[in-house]
Amino acid sequence: AIFYVIWTYAEQSGTTTFLLSDIVDNVRLSAEEQVWLFAAFALAFGIKVPIFPFHTWLPDAHVEAPTGGSVVLAGVLLKMGLYGFIRFAYPLFPEGAVVFAPYLAILGAIGIVYGALVAWAQHDMKKLVAYSSVSHLGYCVLGFVALNTLATTGSIYQMLNHGVSTGALFLLVGVLYDRKHTREISAYGGLAGKIPVFAFLFLVFTLSSIALPLTNGFIGEFMILAGAYQAYPTLTIISVSGVILGAVYMLTLYMKTMYGDFSEERNGDLTDVNNRELATLIPLFVLVFVMGVYPKPFLSLIEPTVDQYVRDQRARTVEVPSGDKLGHGLEIASGTLLPDQAQYEKAAMELPPLQPVSTQSRFAKLQAAMRTVSVEADSGSDIPGVK
C-alpha cells in the first residue's frame, strides 16, 4: 500500500519522496483508492494493536515471553499500532478513514466487552492480564475513531496509563512466578498475610487497572467515554459495561490470590518483594497517583497537538449526510467529485465559516475544489451555504 502511494506521488509530481508531510499535502487519490489503501493499513495496524478479532496472538505472546518482554510489549509495542493509525492511515487516507471509522468503533466496543469476558474466565494470571489489554486497548480504538479532541486526547493518555498499570501487573506476576514457577491462580491464596508489601502494591495496580477515581486509569477512560458518546452514543453505552466487567475480573483475581485459605505447604517459603523489585515498582506506583490526581502536566502536552490534528483531519473531509451516493465523506482538497447539485449544496452548508468575501470570489474557490459542479452566480445570488 505504501509503495502504491509513493508511486502515485511520483507519477503526479514527477519526483519521488518518502517525506510524509509532502505526500499527505500533495498526493491525490480517488475515493476508491483511499478506501482500499486504508483497508490495507488498517489490517496491518489492527493486528499490531491488536483489535478484535486480530488479537489471538497477544495472550500466547505474553505467556511465552519473559517478564521483561511482557512489560515492553504491553507498555510500548502495542501502542505502535494505534500510533500507526493516527500518524499514517488517517492523514494519508481521510476519506477511507471516514468509511471505516464506524466499523473500527464497533470492533473497539466488541473488543472491550469480549476481552473483559475472556479475561474473567482465565486461570493463568498472565493470560488474564493479557486479555485485559485487549479490553483496555478497545477503549483507545473507540476514542481515536471518534475524532474529537476530548476522546482522542483520552485515547493517547490511556495508552500511557495502560503502559504504567499493565506493565506493573506483569512485573508483579513475574515476582510470583520467579518464586513459585507457576502462574495458576489456584496455586495461591491468602498471600496478603505472608507478603503484605506485595499485596499492597498489587491492590494499587489492580485499582488502577479498573480505573478507580484518583488513579491514572480513571482519567483516560472517562475522557474516552465522554468524547466517544458524542460520535457513537450506542457503542459508548455498551462499552461502559467493560468498566464493570473489568472490576469483576481484576478484583476476583485479587481476592483469590491475596485472600482465602493460605497453604503453608505450598507457599510457606514465599518472600516479600526485595529492594531491587521495589526500585522497579515504586516509580510506577508514584505515576499511578500523579497521573490520576494531577494530570494537567501530561494533558497540557497532549491537547494542543491533538486539537490541531483533529482540526486538520476535519479540514480534509466534508461529511455528507447519510444516503449520499458515495456513502462516505468527501475530501475537497483532493478534488473528489460530488455526484449532483443537491449534495453539493448540502456539503456547502456544512463548510466552516470563512472570512467575508464577495459571493463570486468564494464561489469560484468552491467550483475549483469540486470540479464537476458548475454553478454560475453573480454578486446577488441566493444560494444555500454561501453568504
XYZ file of C-alpha atoms in Angstrom, residues 1 3 17 53-54 72 90 123 160 176 180 204 220-221 231 259 269 281 290 311 355 366 371 377 381:
25
model
C 0.000 0.000 0.000
C 4.602 1.737 -2.371
C 9.878 11.309 -1.841
C -10.661 -10.253 16.004
C -6.917 -9.942 15.311
C 7.898 -3.925 26.915
C -5.797 8.805 8.938
C -6.908 -19.450 35.219
C 0.284 5.928 28.723
C 5.347 -14.570 41.979
C 6.955 -20.421 42.677
C -2.970 -0.326 43.986
C -8.214 8.336 30.313
C -11.297 6.117 30.323
C -19.921 10.365 17.991
C -7.197 -13.715 50.465
C 8.560 -20.222 51.648
C 7.742 -0.816 41.104
C 0.382 11.619 39.916
C -8.784 20.208 13.017
C -13.825 35.323 6.272
C -15.683 26.079 -4.331
C -14.690 20.360 -10.423
C -23.519 33.051 -9.608
C -27.170 35.124 -5.899
